[in-house]
Amino acid sequence: MPDGGREGSASADAPAEATAPAGRPSRDIVSFVRRGARLSSSRQDAWDRLAGRYVLDLPRGERDTLPEEGASLDLEATFGRRAPLVIEVGSGLGENIAAAASAHPERDHLAVEVYLPGLAQTLDRIERAGLPDNVRLLPLDAQRSLPALLPAGSVQELWVFFPDPWHKSRHHKRRLVNPPFLDAMIPLLAPGAVLRLATDWAQYAHHMRQVLDADPRLRSLHPDGPRPEGEAADPVPEDLPVKGWAPRFEGRVKTSFENKGARAGRLVWDLAYTPAP
């Protein structure tokens, strides 16, 4: 998941560019790092009681973070209706997706996360939110799975909140927000859909702007939006754009991770884009 709760932080099959032994599939560069899968007693209890209802158990492909070739996800069958779909990539501990599902029964919500303890904690949060039936959890690699599972134009909102910044230069290729991710996700966005992102690392905000602003398939929803107010405790690149920032997304709850960053003096950089006409 992201730094403590995101796909960009809680996921990875193995080190990037690992060479597979003979007979095994080669491993792609991934944005996540697999962490411990052991569950506390409370999380195990939530998993045992609720995973069958909320966690989508699709047939796996060459790795356990990929679906079987030819697999698809029937959204109407999954949710029992047709409704606008919101996807959170790297849902972490589930604070956002559980709150959103409870607050917006008119929408369907899909949390994509490979971190087992995060998924179990999300189930616990869903239960505390009243067990809304408009949310499901997908324990797969979003970038490589969603294009295979979902039809084009099926997503109304796509959220990427606080992905792992991968600070070291040699790891920048592992950042989730990169051209291959956009190539996978943009075709899934419906006309008028919104791609929402947030990070509390100014250097990653700079990277996001470079990648997103350079893609002609996207248009900023806030081209004149000012920078967040305040002084950042982390280094701010000199050429970080002054405008083009979104206001804080009111639909994003303040997670434990975001509060931790705020206590450290980091600013939150929000972005919002829509498919270009």
CSV table of N, CA, C and O in Angstrom, one decimal, residues 42-54 123-124 127 131:
chain,number,residue,atom,x,y,z
A,42,SER,N,-7.8,-10.1,16.0
A,42,SER,CA,-9.0,-9.3,15.6
A,42,SER,C,-9.2,-9.2,14.0
A,42,SER,O,-10.3,-9.3,13.5
A,43,ARG,N,-8.0,-9.1,13.3
A,43,ARG,CA,-8.1,-9.0,11.9
A,43,ARG,C,-8.4,-10.4,11.3
A,43,ARG,O,-9.2,-10.5,10.3
A,44,GLN,N,-7.9,-11.5,11.9
A,44,GLN,CA,-8.2,-12.8,11.5
A,44,GLN,C,-9.7,-13.1,11.6
A,44,GLN,O,-10.4,-13.7,10.8
A,45,ASP,N,-10.3,-12.6,12.7
A,45,ASP,CA,-11.7,-12.8,13.0
A,45,ASP,C,-12.5,-12.0,11.9
A,45,ASP,O,-13.5,-12.6,11.4
A,46,ALA,N,-12.1,-10.8,11.6
A,46,ALA,CA,-12.8,-10.1,10.6
A,46,ALA,C,-12.7,-10.8,9.2
A,46,ALA,O,-13.7,-10.9,8.5
A,47,TRP,N,-11.5,-11.3,8.9
A,47,TRP,CA,-11.3,-12.0,7.6
A,47,TRP,C,-12.2,-13.2,7.6
A,47,TRP,O,-12.9,-13.5,6.6
A,48,ASP,N,-12.2,-14.0,8.6
A,48,ASP,CA,-13.0,-15.3,8.6
A,48,ASP,C,-14.5,-15.0,8.5
A,48,ASP,O,-15.2,-15.8,7.8
A,49,ARG,N,-15.0,-13.9,9.0
A,49,ARG,CA,-16.4,-13.7,9.0
A,49,ARG,C,-16.9,-13.0,7.7
A,49,ARG,O,-18.0,-13.2,7.2
A,50,LEU,N,-16.0,-12.1,7.1
A,50,LEU,CA,-16.4,-11.2,6.1
A,50,LEU,C,-15.8,-11.3,4.7
A,50,LEU,O,-16.3,-10.8,3.7
A,51,ALA,N,-14.7,-12.0,4.7
A,51,ALA,CA,-14.0,-12.1,3.4
A,51,ALA,C,-14.8,-12.8,2.3
A,51,ALA,O,-14.8,-12.4,1.1
A,52,GLY,N,-15.6,-13.8,2.7
A,52,GLY,CA,-16.4,-14.5,1.7
A,52,GLY,C,-17.5,-13.5,1.0
A,52,GLY,O,-17.9,-13.7,-0.1
A,53,ARG,N,-17.9,-12.5,1.8
A,53,ARG,CA,-18.9,-11.6,1.3
A,53,ARG,C,-18.2,-10.4,0.5
A,53,ARG,O,-18.8,-10.0,-0.5
A,54,TYR,N,-17.1,-10.0,0.9
A,54,TYR,CA,-16.5,-8.7,0.3
A,54,TYR,C,-15.3,-8.9,-0.5
A,54,TYR,O,-15.0,-8.1,-1.4
A,123,LEU,N,-11.9,-4.9,6.1
A,123,LEU,CA,-13.2,-5.6,6.4
A,123,LEU,C,-13.7,-5.2,7.8
A,123,LEU,O,-14.9,-5.0,8.0
A,124,ASP,N,-12.8,-5.0,8.8
A,124,ASP,CA,-13.2,-4.5,10.1
A,124,ASP,C,-13.8,-3.1,10.0
A,124,ASP,O,-14.9,-2.9,10.6
A,127,GLU,N,-17.3,-3.3,8.5
A,127,GLU,CA,-18.3,-3.8,9.5
A,127,GLU,C,-18.7,-2.6,10.5
A,127,GLU,O,-19.9,-2.4,10.8
A,131,LEU,N,-21.7,-2.4,7.5
A,131,LEU,CA,-21.7,-3.4,6.4
A,131,LEU,C,-22.4,-3.0,5.2
A,131,LEU,O,-23.3,-3.7,4.7
